[in-house]
Structure formats: C-alpha cells, structure tokens
Amino acid sequence: MDKRKAAILRAVVDDYVQFAEPVGSSHLARVGGIQVSPATIRNEMNLLEHEGYLTQPHTSAGRIPTDKGYRYYVDTFVGDTDDSDITQFKSVDEFFTNAHGALAAMFSDTSRLLTNLTNYAAVVTGPSPETILIRSIQLVSLDPKKVLLLIVDSKGAVEKKILELASEIDESDLDLVSNILTKKLRGHPIGSECVPESTGNLPVDLLCATALESLKEFQGETESVYIEGASKVANAFDAVDTVRRVLATLEQHFLVVSLIRDVLSKGQKVAIGAELGIEPLAECSVVVSPYIVEGEQLGSIGLVGPTRMNYPKVLAAVNLVSTGLGKRLSEG
Amino acid sequence: MDKRKAAILRAVVDDYVQFAEPVGSSHLARVGGIQVSPATIRNEMNLLEHEGYLTQPHTSAGRIPTDKGYRYYVDTFVGDTDDSDITQFKSVDEFFTNAHGALAAMFSDTSRLLTNLTNYAAVVTGPSPETILIRSIQLVSLDPKKVLLLIVDSKGAVEKKILELASEIDESDLDLVSNILTKKLRGHPIGSECVPESTGNLPVDLLCATALESLKEFQGETESVYIEGASKVANAFDAVDTVRRVLATLEQHFLVVSLIRDVLSKGQKVAIGAELGIEPLAECSVVVSPYIVEGEQLGSIGLVGPTRMNYPKVLAAVNLVSTGLGKRLSEG
DNA sequence: GTTAGCACTCGATAGAATGGAGTGCCAAGA
DNA sequence: TCTTGGCACTCCATTCTATCGAGTGCTAAC
C-alpha cells in the first residue's frame, strides 16, 4: 500500500461517510485533495478494489469502502485526532462534575416502563420548579477546593452538585453558609431568585454567591421531560421520512411539553392528528394524564403514537402508570 | 349516528389500527362482525364518509378513519376497557413498589450524553454483579406490614426495595435481622447465593427468607445495560427495513452486551461490519471502551452506528466519556 | 508512470400497459 | 322503506420497456 493509494482510500472513506454516495474518480480529483487526473485515480481505485479495500455497488457506480477498507482507515488514520475534535466536547467535563437528581431516575424509569407497555413513545414531565420547595441546604467538604452542595426538597428527594472553588475554604465556614442558605431559602421553590447578602466575611460571601449561582442551574434541570422509546415510531410508520419527521419533532422537548400542557389544559386525555396543531405530528395521536401527588397535580405523563394506535390499551396503560407514579411519589 | 353506523365505524377503526390497510366493505362483512351484506355496508360507509368520519385514500380503495372518526371512536367506545387489558399490565404494580438503583441514573445519563455527542446509539454496561460487594444491609419499618430493604454497597451506593410482609413484624426483630444479614453477606457480591439459617424464631426466619429472596432479584438489575439514542439509527440508514432490523437487534440487550464484551476481549476498540459477527448489524460498526474505577475495569461503554460513521470523532467521544465516567465513579 | 479518449455497462428514472380491489348506483326483492 | 346482488367504472399497484448518464476499463499517446 503506497502513500497515494492510502490517500485515495482515505479520501473515499471521508467522502462516503459524509455523503453516503458512492465516490467516483472525477469527483475525487475535484474535491478529494488528490493532485492527479481521474484516470490515474481510476487505476489506483481498481487496484484498491482488487486488494479488497473498495467495492462497487454495481459496475457503473463509484466505489464505497469495504469492511476491510474501514478497518485500514481506522488502524492507519485514526489517532491523528486533532484537538479541535476534542474541544467541541467540553460539555463532557461539566456533565461529570455534576451529580444528577434522584427524581430524574424515577421519571426516566417510568417513561421506559410506559414505552415498554405500549410500544409507543412515552413522555414523563417532571414537576415544574415552583412546586418543589427547598427544605434544607447542606455543604459538605470533599477536598479543600471542592464542596458538595446538597439540596433536600419538600418531597425528601436530594439533589446534589459539586462546586469547584477558586480558593480554599474553612470547614467551619461551610456550616455557617449552610445555615445562612437554609434560613434564606427554606420554603422557597428550587428555582427562585435570591440576592446574596453581605456578612462582612469575604470567603463566606464568596461561597454564598457561588452556591446561589449554582442553585439557579437546578431550575433548568427540574423543569424536566423524559422521553423514552422514540425509536418505536420506526415501527409505526412505513415512510422513512415520516419516521424522521416525527423523531425530529420529539427531540424538541419544549414542543412536546407544551403540547401535553395544551391537551391537559383543555381537559382532554386524547388529542388526535390535526388536533395536536403540530404539522409534523399530523399523523400522530397523544394520550396524556396528569399524576397527582398529595392532592396536587405535580406533572404529567403522555404517550405519542400514530393516529392508528390501540386507544383502549394505551389509555389503560397511561392511567395505570400515572396513578402508580402518583402513589409512589406520595409515599416519599 | 345510528347504532349500525357506529358499529361499522368501530370495526373500521379496529381493523385499520391492527392492519394499517384501508378497510373494504366485503372484508368488513366477512370478519368485522357486521351481519349485513357488503352492499349495505357500502351505503353506510358512504354516509360515514360524507359526515366526515371516514375517508378514502383514493377512489377505488377501502376506507380509513379521519381524525374525526378516531375522535368519535375514543369518545364513544373507549372506557369499555375490559379487565383483560388491565391484568396484562401487572408488572406496573411491581415496578412502582421497587425503588431503583442510584448507579442506574448515572449510567443512563452517561449513555444519553454519549448519544447526544455523537448522534449514534450509545451503550453503557454496568458493573457485573460480582464486582460490587455488599457493605451492610438495613431494614426499616414503613408500616407494620411493609419494610424497606436497604443495601449499601462497597461503592457507597444504596439500593433499595420495599418488602411486603405476610404478617406484622416487631421493630426489634428488624434490627436483629439487619444484623444477621449484614454479618452473613458483608463482603459478598450482591447477587450471591445464600441459604437462610434457622434461629429458632419463626417471624425472624420468615423475614430473613423474604429478604434473601428479594436480594436475589438485584442480580438481574445490576447486570445492567443502558442503551440510549437508538432512534438515531433512523437517520443513519435510508432503507426503513434496515432501520427496523438494527433497532430490533439493539433491543436484545444480551446480544449487545456480549457483542461489546467480545470486542473488548479481543483487545480492540473498533469492530466493523461483518467483524461484529451479527448478521442484522452487518452494516454497523461498534466503538467500545472500558471504564476504569480504582484501577479495576468495572464496565464498558460503546457506540453503535453505521459502518460509514465518523470514526475519529466517535473514538474521541468514547474515550472522553469513558475516562470521565471512570473518574466520576472513583470519586464515589 | 500519467493522461486523454472512447466504447461499454447498468442502475435510476420516466412512461405505457395490465390486473384487480373496491366503489357507486340501479333495480329487484323482502 | 330497507336490503341486496349485479355491473360498469375508477384508479392504484405492479410490471415492463425505453432512455439517460455517471462512471468504469482499456488503449494509445505523451
């Protein structure tokens, strides 16, 4: 395998990965960064084909890589990962420094349960931030510059997050701040605004501010929606573009949430086709139900499937799961 | 809307929901439970169409329900949910009486992170049961016949489950049993077999047995796999049957797990197409990486996409996430 | 070793022919 | 008046054919 052949193989893989179309010799000469004529490329491609790296879907088509071709590509060219690839993943770090909520697990499991029962896509929306009240706030030292922020809420659930500090902080100050914050925020909803107050003690004020800042971020997290089983729509529709259209819409979580809210606010349990008012979901229906915790409607669950869905079965499942979830959360 | 027309509408909806084919008059006369001739059904269908409940995809096809037709069906016939529908959902109860693991949330969130980074399907396999050791077992009374079983494991994670008892149990016996079980099981893996021993005290022995029985069930739960973003394959392939084939395979979790294990055991990070050895995934590739917790390989993460995937990007993402997960879990 | 030229291949696309499921309507029967 | 068998009609789905063109392999010239 000489250098030019390798370059051609690489260009074919790159191009095919991007466009999913067989790659022709003249196309490659134009855009592939290979500085020889199409005829030369054809000769090389021919060799590459005989060596098993490329193949043709049919005689008069361009080439696509074989498994062997991909294998060579991976073994030879991957590892050159330039940093630009890495930096676009900066969110990863952030993700792993934040622990995730306890309620979240319940909701996503519930969503999964519902999708398994019905074979349609299931949605569970968490409580809106206003309905969850803070009971107490604790700061726990992990190491001198790392503090674990714990929020115990009125449902007894615990949300936690790791704070990175700019400077070291004294153990005793942690308790102080915990007390200040708890006093200040007890009984307030988790996402509420709060202005830090000066105590005249700089490190304490600083920590207070950091903690309050980070508390704000929970607002976004608690206004939550869990969609599972989206892939089930692939079974519900024959046309692949319908499948894609519906999947794309389901990914817009805010749309799904407001859809469910709309249906519920009309006092309905079922919305059908055009009733949804969302063009891409014209061939879908939605079945919803709120779940009630301690007499209060905390959130809702819903189900998205094709208009030709099995309504009796789905309604039964949605009702069952919403009562189940309500009861479970009431127990605390 | 007279009774017969309603019956016909209902039959059309039922049939169309099941078979997704326009429903013809003679078909309905044969199997729809309507005891009149096709001609009569045709007349009725014609009326239903003019009233907006049915429509024809084209002149010489059968009828399918309109949104209005589904609406009438739901408003009129649903609620007759017979019990047989409900009883098939008995798993729901079971689901809500069992709290779910703390690690589980981490794994499924991680899986979701990875699928969002790459736009392919992501897999995270949890630690095998043997590597998680029991540290202590606590029983807490919820009400006289309900006991909460808590297992604290060597990673500090807490698994819990609610036990329903046949008869009431004394508070003091709970502590006794907690101690017996902790002594017996401390240092053992969570899924290990254990024979109850007689203490001569009947209620205690009974509780012991119940608890041990329920401990066994954690084995299945901890041998866990979290697959997110399966729906992304709809974007990766044009052919709808390829999409369905791949989705169906991804649903067989044990297959996916053993696939990932195979690749790792060969010391590879990438498996391509036929290398996977799974016919329905012949057009897929897999990128895997173990994650290391305290020097020990606890589990693995993987990514399933089309062979024509963006390998450099995916490899970077998988590496990043696996180190992130390992670090995060090491912190405990 | 590289390149232009050229005949050739074969899938993709469009258009025409065929078959059949299902309809609407009518007239006869209950 | 309601129901039913008969029948002409419609129009999609399927099959077949013809055409087009992207891309190839080969050859001969550079």
XYZ file of C-alpha atoms (C1' of nucleotides) in Angstrom:
724
model
C 0.000 0.000 0.000
C 1.834 3.080 -1.206
C 1.190 6.568 0.009
C -1.018 7.710 -2.840
C -3.273 4.682 -2.639
C -3.654 5.235 1.069
C -4.558 8.861 0.425
C -7.170 7.814 -2.086
C -8.638 5.236 0.271
C -8.774 7.847 2.985
C -10.495 10.334 0.709
C -13.056 7.754 -0.356
C -13.902 6.896 3.242
C -14.132 10.530 4.288
C -16.344 11.381 1.371
C -18.580 8.363 1.725
C -19.002 8.895 5.447
C -20.126 12.404 4.775
C -22.408 11.994 1.785
C -23.384 8.304 1.727
C -22.969 8.206 -2.058
C -20.549 6.009 -3.995
C -17.422 8.041 -4.769
C -16.352 8.429 -8.392
C -12.881 9.108 -9.718
C -13.579 12.519 -11.198
C -15.382 13.656 -8.087
C -12.347 12.698 -6.058
C -9.994 14.521 -8.451
C -12.034 17.662 -7.980
C -12.598 17.757 -4.230
C -10.558 14.992 -2.664
C -7.256 16.776 -2.455
C -5.561 14.281 -4.782
C -3.460 16.052 -7.404
C -3.644 13.588 -10.269
C -6.095 13.027 -13.089
C -9.287 10.992 -12.784
C -7.752 8.311 -14.987
C -4.897 7.778 -12.572
C -7.298 7.658 -9.688
C -9.306 5.064 -11.591
C -6.229 2.898 -11.944
C -5.473 3.139 -8.248
C -9.064 2.506 -7.318
C -9.026 -0.568 -9.457
C -6.050 -1.879 -7.520
C -7.655 -0.991 -4.207
C -10.729 -2.907 -5.286
C -8.725 -5.986 -6.201
C -6.969 -5.824 -2.851
C -10.349 -5.757 -1.142
C -10.408 -2.240 0.252
C -13.093 -0.862 -2.011
C -16.074 -2.241 -3.824
C -18.645 -1.125 -6.354
C -22.361 -1.401 -5.683
C -22.648 -2.076 -9.421
C -20.422 -1.880 -12.466
C -21.054 1.700 -13.427
C -21.081 3.245 -9.996
C -18.381 4.836 -7.897
C -16.611 3.000 -5.101
C -17.551 2.536 -1.481
C -15.277 1.182 1.246
C -15.465 -2.462 2.282
C -15.192 -3.522 5.922
C -11.509 -4.088 5.205
C -11.254 -0.570 3.854
C -12.780 0.894 7.002
C -10.506 -1.271 9.076
C -7.400 0.050 7.312
C -8.719 3.584 7.670
C -9.295 3.178 11.394
C -5.971 1.456 12.045
C -3.984 3.917 9.977
C -5.581 7.309 10.139
C -7.449 7.437 13.400
C -5.316 8.609 16.258
C -4.492 11.749 14.319
C -7.451 13.150 16.224
C -6.728 16.826 16.168
C -7.638 18.903 19.176
C -10.483 20.708 17.502
C -12.405 17.472 17.732
C -11.853 17.251 21.450
C -12.625 20.817 22.370
C -16.094 20.641 20.951
C -16.849 18.124 23.681
C -16.234 20.478 26.565
C -19.692 19.708 27.893
C -18.436 16.277 28.924
C -16.392 17.610 31.790
C -19.257 19.648 33.025
C -21.510 16.646 32.886
C -19.320 14.509 35.057
C -18.724 17.125 37.711
C -22.434 17.383 38.379
C -24.330 14.637 40.069
C -27.814 14.182 38.796
C -31.126 14.261 40.530
C -32.824 11.409 42.334
C -36.242 12.162 40.954
C -34.750 12.051 37.485
C -34.120 8.325 37.756
C -37.715 7.721 38.755
C -39.085 9.712 35.867
C -36.894 8.190 33.237
C -37.606 4.695 34.536
C -41.302 5.456 34.471
C -41.032 6.681 30.934
C -39.266 3.492 29.980
C -41.924 1.415 31.672
C -44.664 3.123 29.730
C -42.948 2.735 26.391
C -42.390 -0.943 27.060
C -46.018 -1.474 27.958
C -47.401 0.191 24.879
C -44.726 0.066 22.199
C -45.135 3.742 21.535
C -43.002 6.690 22.627
C -43.546 7.742 26.224
C -43.151 11.134 27.846
C -42.942 11.981 31.522
C -42.748 15.608 32.534
C -41.329 16.378 35.948
C -42.833 18.832 38.364
C -42.470 22.472 37.484
C -39.822 24.113 39.651
C -42.385 26.193 41.551
C -43.990 23.172 43.132
C -40.853 21.780 44.692
C -39.816 23.606 47.807
C -36.430 23.647 49.437
C -36.313 22.103 52.885
C -32.651 22.473 53.669
C -29.267 23.086 52.110
C -26.056 21.410 53.181
C -22.491 21.978 52.113
C -20.047 19.140 52.582
C -16.327 19.423 52.048
C -14.857 16.932 49.582
C -11.381 18.378 49.462
C -10.066 21.861 50.250
C -11.280 23.373 46.989
C -14.260 21.161 46.292
C -17.598 21.308 48.033
C -20.649 19.103 47.602
C -23.875 21.078 47.566
C -26.887 19.109 48.771
C -30.467 20.303 48.500
C -33.123 18.388 50.355
C -36.537 19.228 48.982
C -40.042 19.015 50.360
C -40.502 15.590 48.832
C -37.462 14.310 50.685
C -35.539 13.943 47.445
C -31.960 15.062 47.404
C -30.345 16.956 44.574
C -26.609 17.351 44.602
C -23.911 19.179 42.758
C -20.172 19.601 43.113
C -18.874 23.144 43.442
C -15.321 23.995 42.423
C -13.959 26.853 44.478
C -11.424 29.429 43.484
C -9.831 29.424 46.917
C -9.752 27.115 49.930
C -12.445 27.404 52.499
C -12.602 26.710 56.182
C -14.705 23.794 57.449
C -16.450 25.984 59.968
C -17.420 28.463 57.280
C -19.193 25.673 55.428
C -21.612 25.163 58.289
C -22.120 28.862 58.545
C -23.003 29.131 54.876
C -25.230 26.066 55.038
C -27.194 27.740 57.792
C -27.428 31.070 56.048
C -28.658 29.473 52.863
C -31.121 27.175 54.546
C -32.643 30.039 56.500
C -32.835 32.173 53.426
C -34.283 29.605 51.077
C -36.341 27.195 53.158
C -39.839 27.029 51.743
C -38.858 28.712 48.522
C -39.173 26.908 45.211
C -35.932 25.464 43.918
C -35.554 27.842 41.004
C -36.318 31.073 42.842
C -34.162 34.139 42.518
C -32.147 35.169 45.507
C -29.778 38.043 46.057
C -26.714 37.290 48.160
C -26.340 39.371 51.296
C -23.093 40.616 52.661
C -21.945 39.296 56.022
C -18.737 41.248 56.017
C -16.801 37.976 55.836
C -15.295 37.737 52.376
C -14.782 33.958 51.951
C -18.281 33.323 53.271
C -19.822 35.855 50.931
C -17.942 34.360 48.048
C -19.098 30.861 48.800
C -22.657 32.063 49.254
C -22.604 33.665 45.858
C -21.150 30.572 44.192
C -23.748 28.351 45.792
C -26.620 30.622 44.830
C -25.321 30.798 41.306
C -25.242 27.061 41.089
C -28.708 26.740 42.610
C -30.100 28.647 39.679
C -28.938 25.901 37.384
C -31.286 23.449 39.029
C -34.197 25.371 37.631
C -33.395 24.134 34.168
C -32.867 20.627 35.433
C -36.083 20.323 37.349
C -38.186 21.688 34.501
C -37.641 18.333 33.028
C -39.011 15.981 30.453
C -38.151 12.348 29.879
C -38.883 10.821 26.520
C -38.209 7.149 26.022
C -38.932 4.749 23.223
C -38.756 7.322 20.464
C -37.342 4.609 18.268
C -40.689 2.827 18.402
C -42.053 5.218 15.823
C -39.927 3.406 13.251
C -42.372 0.528 13.611
C -45.416 2.734 13.478
C -44.900 4.305 10.068
C -43.851 2.857 6.755
C -42.478 6.004 5.193
C -38.966 6.663 6.387
C -39.394 10.407 6.046
C -42.431 10.346 8.300
C -40.339 8.477 10.830
C -37.627 11.063 10.652
C -40.043 13.974 10.812
C -41.696 12.605 13.922
C -38.382 11.766 15.575
C -37.070 15.236 14.896
C -40.147 16.741 16.497
C -39.880 14.526 19.558
C -36.381 15.819 20.075
C -37.702 19.308 20.562
C -38.606 18.733 24.164
C -40.179 22.100 24.754
C -42.589 21.403 21.914
C -43.623 18.111 23.423
C -44.053 19.651 26.847
C -46.237 22.473 25.619
C -48.200 20.016 23.525
C -49.006 17.917 26.571
C -49.798 21.000 28.607
C -52.189 22.212 25.910
C -54.076 18.969 25.809
C -54.414 18.824 29.570
C -55.497 22.446 29.848
C -58.400 21.633 27.540
C -59.377 18.936 29.980
C -58.748 16.224 27.438
C -56.976 12.917 27.671
C -56.579 12.274 23.981
C -55.574 14.503 21.092
C -55.775 13.169 17.573
C -53.933 14.115 14.416
C -54.570 17.692 13.394
C -55.952 18.419 16.856
C -52.359 18.480 18.053
C -51.751 21.586 15.993
C -48.242 20.463 15.105
C -47.808 19.873 11.421
C -45.071 17.187 11.603
C -47.207 15.225 14.051
C -50.292 15.292 11.835
C -50.236 11.503 11.649
C -49.837 11.096 15.401
C -52.055 10.992 18.420
C -51.238 11.796 22.019
C -52.692 10.297 25.169
C -51.980 12.164 28.384
C -52.696 12.030 32.065
C -51.559 14.143 34.980
C -50.193 12.467 38.063
C -51.369 13.584 41.428
C -49.123 13.718 44.466
C -50.721 14.535 47.796
C -53.731 16.034 46.123
C -51.643 18.238 43.900
C -51.018 17.806 40.205
C -47.260 17.585 40.039
C -46.580 16.711 36.415
C -47.931 14.613 33.634
C -47.229 11.575 31.569
C -48.032 11.140 27.951
C -47.760 8.847 25.046
C -47.096 9.641 21.420
C -48.017 7.166 18.710
C -49.578 7.009 15.277
C -53.214 8.117 14.970
C -53.935 4.496 14.236
C -52.979 3.444 17.729
C -54.630 0.995 20.038
C -56.532 3.535 22.103
C -58.165 1.260 24.679
C -54.880 -0.379 25.552
C -52.943 2.859 25.603
C -55.492 4.672 27.733
C -55.468 1.837 30.222
C -51.688 1.879 30.389
C -51.408 5.635 30.761
C -53.987 5.697 33.534
C -52.343 2.842 35.334
C -48.887 4.334 35.169
C -49.992 7.813 36.174
C -51.778 6.547 39.274
C -48.803 4.344 40.037
C -46.376 7.209 39.766
C -48.597 9.471 41.845
C -48.888 6.915 44.626
C -45.198 6.149 44.543
C -44.228 9.794 44.886
C -46.764 10.376 47.625
C -45.074 7.728 49.734
C -41.961 9.888 49.520
C -75.381 8.339 14.164
C -77.413 5.161 14.457
C -76.194 2.010 16.080
C -75.179 0.161 12.947
C -73.181 3.033 11.575
C -71.361 3.320 14.870
C -70.619 -0.383 14.792
C -69.211 -0.072 11.310
C -67.077 2.902 12.260
C -65.786 0.976 15.229
C -64.989 -2.052 13.103
C -63.134 0.093 10.580
C -61.015 1.706 13.281
C -60.242 -1.602 14.957
C -59.282 -3.204 11.691
C -57.220 -0.294 10.458
C -55.376 0.019 13.761
C -54.442 -3.615 13.528
C -53.508 -3.989 9.879
C -52.783 -0.463 8.638
C -54.614 -1.207 5.388
C -57.704 0.612 4.068
C -60.784 -1.385 5.029
C -63.164 -2.553 2.290
C -66.839 -3.343 2.598
C -66.612 -7.039 1.769
C -63.674 -7.515 4.127
C -65.770 -5.979 6.887
C -68.742 -8.178 6.069
C -66.545 -11.226 6.404
C -64.589 -10.502 9.566
C -65.988 -7.323 11.104
C -68.881 -8.878 12.974
C -71.438 -6.898 10.981
C -74.317 -9.098 9.843
C -75.367 -7.362 6.655
C -74.238 -7.587 3.051
C -71.272 -5.697 1.648
C -73.638 -3.507 -0.349
C -75.353 -2.299 2.791
C -72.040 -1.650 4.416
C -71.043 0.331 1.369
C -74.095 2.528 1.728
C -73.366 3.165 5.370
C -69.728 3.819 4.706
C -70.726 6.333 2.079
C -72.777 8.184 4.650
C -69.971 7.996 7.210
C -67.645 9.457 4.640
C -69.975 12.357 3.883
C -70.325 13.034 7.584
C -66.540 13.200 7.833
C -65.797 10.093 9.885
C -64.116 8.111 7.132
C -62.124 8.879 4.053
C -60.694 7.105 1.055
C -57.015 7.350 0.172
C -58.234 7.121 -3.436
C -61.447 6.319 -5.278
C -61.046 2.601 -5.539
C -59.631 1.887 -2.109
C -61.250 0.953 1.154
C -61.892 3.461 3.917
C -59.662 4.707 6.685
C -60.779 6.757 9.682
C -60.354 10.529 9.702
C -59.245 12.381 12.830
C -62.957 12.955 13.468
C -63.556 9.223 13.160
C -60.874 8.431 15.723
C -62.286 11.136 17.956
C -65.758 9.584 17.859
C -64.256 6.159 18.486
C -62.318 7.368 21.506
C -65.201 9.351 22.966
C -67.714 6.595 22.425
C -66.049 3.246 22.734
C -63.067 3.752 24.976
C -63.906 3.340 28.597
C -65.284 -0.103 27.864
C -61.765 -1.186 28.764
C -62.333 -4.734 29.818
C -60.267 -6.145 32.628
C -58.215 -8.425 30.460
C -56.477 -5.324 29.178
C -55.586 -4.251 32.681
C -54.361 -7.554 34.003
C -51.741 -7.856 31.325
C -50.103 -4.838 32.928
C -49.461 -6.467 36.283
C -45.799 -5.539 36.000
C -46.742 -1.925 36.635
C -47.519 -2.528 40.274
C -44.312 -4.375 40.751
C -42.391 -1.553 39.131
C -43.722 1.090 41.448
C -43.184 -0.858 44.628
C -39.484 -1.139 43.878
C -37.191 1.812 44.046
C -34.436 1.756 41.534
C -30.710 1.952 41.906
C -28.620 5.047 42.281
C -25.934 3.899 39.888
C -28.609 3.331 37.289
C -29.251 7.046 36.937
C -25.576 7.698 36.366
C -25.313 5.056 33.676
C -28.382 6.058 31.785
C -27.397 9.713 31.925
C -23.962 8.812 30.641
C -25.468 6.847 27.831
C -27.609 9.811 26.921
C -24.602 12.096 26.989
C -22.724 9.889 24.593
C -25.572 9.600 22.148
C -26.013 13.353 22.137
C -22.331 13.912 21.461
C -22.143 11.546 18.543
C -25.631 11.202 17.106
C -25.335 7.440 17.167
C -26.762 4.908 19.616
C -24.862 4.655 22.886
C -24.472 1.727 25.242
C -23.254 1.723 28.815
C -22.898 -1.578 30.616
C -22.893 -1.514 34.376
C -20.518 -3.450 36.555
C -21.059 -7.163 36.687
C -22.657 -8.213 39.968
C -19.520 -9.948 41.177
C -17.553 -6.732 41.412
C -19.986 -4.948 43.673
C -19.729 -6.061 47.267
C -22.269 -5.658 49.995
C -21.181 -3.443 52.860
C -24.263 -3.506 55.003
C -27.953 -4.293 54.968
C -30.614 -2.316 56.787
C -34.280 -2.970 57.280
C -36.500 -0.005 58.051
C -40.142 -0.265 59.007
C -42.535 1.698 56.812
C -45.733 0.395 58.287
C -46.500 -2.814 60.206
C -46.525 -4.983 57.095
C -44.110 -3.054 54.895
C -40.363 -2.983 55.275
C -37.796 -1.016 53.299
C -34.718 -3.067 52.461
C -31.558 -1.007 52.023
C -28.299 -2.364 50.680
C -25.217 -0.213 50.991
C -22.527 -1.425 48.636
C -18.775 -1.058 48.542
C -19.046 1.964 46.285
C -21.272 3.713 48.802
C -24.249 3.459 46.529
C -27.547 2.500 48.056
C -30.007 0.109 46.501
C -33.456 -0.131 47.998
C -36.568 -2.193 47.709
C -39.860 -2.394 49.506
C -40.805 -5.755 51.000
C -44.434 -6.661 51.555
C -44.826 -8.995 54.516
C -47.440 -11.611 55.083
C -47.652 -10.855 58.791
C -46.700 -7.992 61.078
C -43.222 -7.856 62.446
C -41.750 -6.421 65.619
C -39.457 -3.383 65.379
C -36.787 -5.071 67.450
C -36.796 -8.076 65.146
C -35.962 -5.796 62.265
C -32.669 -4.792 63.817
C -31.949 -8.401 64.619
C -32.493 -9.436 61.024
C -30.487 -6.473 59.710
C -27.575 -7.620 61.821
C -27.854 -11.244 60.815
C -27.970 -10.377 57.154
C -25.156 -7.858 57.297
C -22.907 -10.336 59.108
C -23.765 -13.051 56.656
C -23.410 -11.060 53.464
C -20.854 -8.341 54.128
C -18.117 -8.585 51.521
C -20.138 -10.865 49.306
C -21.144 -9.801 45.819
C -24.688 -8.536 45.553
C -26.027 -11.412 43.547
C -24.501 -14.223 45.588
C -26.499 -17.236 46.688
C -27.210 -17.559 50.368
C -29.098 -20.173 52.336
C -31.175 -18.885 55.230
C -30.271 -20.294 58.617
C -32.733 -21.099 61.321
C -32.607 -19.056 64.521
C -35.488 -20.833 66.113
C -37.522 -17.642 65.991
C -40.208 -18.075 63.374
C -41.001 -14.443 62.407
C -37.296 -13.683 62.184
C -36.611 -16.688 59.990
C -39.508 -15.756 57.766
C -38.282 -12.206 57.319
C -34.762 -13.434 56.658
C -36.014 -15.692 53.922
C -38.112 -12.958 52.334
C -35.196 -10.548 52.364
C -32.783 -13.072 50.877
C -35.301 -13.924 48.217
C -35.602 -10.301 47.281
C -31.839 -9.803 47.320
C -31.540 -12.314 44.535
C -33.584 -10.060 42.298
C -30.894 -7.412 42.432
C -28.632 -9.674 40.475
C -30.661 -9.113 37.343
C -30.833 -5.405 37.995
C -27.151 -4.839 38.481
C -26.157 -6.881 35.415
C -27.331 -3.866 33.580
C -27.124 -2.207 30.227
C -28.299 1.231 29.235
C -28.934 1.929 25.586
C -29.906 5.435 24.576
C -30.407 7.110 21.252
C -31.478 4.006 19.407
C -33.745 6.217 17.350
C -30.671 7.841 15.834
C -30.271 4.867 13.513
C -33.273 6.166 11.608
C -31.021 8.938 10.369
C -28.146 6.610 9.588
C -29.858 4.359 7.072
C -32.137 5.074 4.173
C -33.859 1.724 3.987
C -36.628 1.516 6.523
C -36.204 -2.226 6.904
C -32.548 -1.809 7.757
C -33.598 0.660 10.408
C -36.078 -1.769 11.840
C -33.640 -4.673 11.733
C -30.995 -2.723 13.606
C -33.479 -1.392 16.125
C -34.800 -4.866 16.780
C -31.278 -6.112 17.410
C -30.475 -3.258 19.764
C -33.467 -4.250 21.812
C -31.894 -7.609 22.559
C -29.724 -6.292 25.321
C -27.891 -9.514 25.998
C -26.761 -9.566 22.392
C -25.401 -6.062 22.618
C -23.648 -6.808 25.880
C -21.944 -9.927 24.594
C -21.026 -8.092 21.418
C -19.231 -5.400 23.382
C -17.598 -7.971 25.606
C -16.351 -9.871 22.543
C -14.773 -6.819 21.023
C -13.052 -5.859 24.263
C -11.784 -9.365 24.893
C -10.012 -9.230 21.551
C -8.288 -6.102 22.793
C -9.949 -3.993 20.140
C -11.650 -0.640 20.284
C -13.433 -0.813 16.951
C -15.349 -3.579 15.224
C -16.544 -3.072 11.686
C -19.408 -4.616 9.763
C -19.032 -8.355 9.397
C -16.421 -8.363 12.160
C -19.298 -7.985 14.594
C -20.488 -11.438 13.675
C -24.130 -10.396 13.930
C -25.950 -10.631 10.661
C -28.522 -7.866 11.244
C -25.723 -5.495 12.207
C -23.684 -6.202 9.079
C -23.992 -2.552 8.092
C -22.963 -1.304 11.520
C -19.773 -0.614 13.382
C -19.134 -0.563 17.087
C -16.676 1.536 19.056
C -16.048 0.461 22.633
C -14.019 1.380 25.662
C -13.889 0.008 29.180
C -14.080 2.406 32.086
C -11.698 2.002 34.946
C -12.656 2.614 38.549
C -9.919 2.491 41.135
C -7.673 0.549 38.848
C -10.326 -2.017 38.111
C -12.289 -2.383 34.900
C -15.839 -2.032 36.103
C -17.846 -1.952 32.901
C -17.730 -0.575 29.423
C -19.273 1.961 27.151
C -19.913 1.538 23.490
C -21.344 3.152 20.474
C -23.291 1.588 17.635
C -23.583 3.345 14.304
C -23.436 2.677 10.587
C -20.138 1.369 9.189
C -19.920 4.685 7.463
C -19.527 6.534 10.718
C -17.245 9.379 11.634
C -14.574 7.268 13.336
C -12.210 10.000 14.532
C -14.979 11.922 16.194
C -16.615 8.865 17.692
C -13.369 7.463 19.057
C -12.590 10.785 20.685
C -16.031 10.944 22.250
C -15.977 7.369 23.531
C -12.552 7.828 25.084
C -13.519 11.074 26.697
C -16.715 9.731 28.165
C -15.175 6.517 29.434
C -12.414 8.347 31.289
C -14.969 10.806 32.587
C -17.212 8.049 33.874
C -14.289 6.200 35.443
C -13.095 9.293 37.276
C -16.562 10.187 38.396
C -17.187 6.758 39.868
C -13.795 6.656 41.524
C -14.679 9.763 43.500
C -17.565 7.724 44.910
C 4.221 6.450 -14.959
C 0.421 9.605 -16.337
C -3.327 11.185 -19.084
C -6.997 11.883 -22.790
C -10.264 9.441 -25.455
C -13.830 6.204 -26.113
C -16.799 2.241 -26.055
C -19.373 -0.086 -22.665
C -22.215 -1.213 -18.545
C -26.001 -0.916 -15.726
C -28.847 1.414 -12.292
C -32.085 5.170 -11.935
C -35.936 7.387 -13.872
C -39.970 8.015 -16.651
C -43.735 6.377 -19.407
C -47.093 2.756 -21.029
C -49.823 -1.483 -20.318
C -52.232 -4.643 -17.320
C -54.869 -6.521 -13.411
C -57.826 -6.262 -9.688
C -59.764 -4.436 -5.418
C -63.217 -1.619 -4.226
C -66.595 1.704 -5.226
C -71.361 3.969 -6.592
C -75.585 3.214 -8.463
C -79.631 0.758 -10.015
C -83.256 -2.346 -9.999
C -85.290 -6.263 -7.861
C -86.725 -8.467 -3.642
C -88.258 -8.635 1.459
C -88.673 1.546 3.199
C -84.664 -1.045 3.834
C -81.594 -4.623 1.944
C -79.123 -6.972 -1.570
C -76.996 -8.806 -5.983
C -75.316 -7.161 -10.282
C -72.455 -4.336 -13.001
C -69.908 -0.590 -15.021
C -66.275 2.278 -13.596
C -62.123 4.164 -11.326
C -57.570 4.261 -10.179
C -53.648 2.354 -7.686
C -50.117 -1.118 -7.737
C -47.354 -3.747 -10.477
C -44.774 -4.958 -14.429
C -42.441 -3.968 -18.476
C -39.835 -1.139 -21.694
C -37.057 2.703 -23.258
C -33.956 6.220 -22.326
C -30.233 8.724 -19.968
C -25.993 9.377 -17.935
C -22.483 8.650 -14.389
C -18.703 6.046 -14.027
C -15.877 2.434 -15.494
C -11.868 -0.330 -18.068
C -8.957 -0.283 -21.779
C -5.868 1.572 -25.192
C -2.815 4.603 -27.188
C -0.293 8.790 -26.887
C 2.654 11.687 -24.094
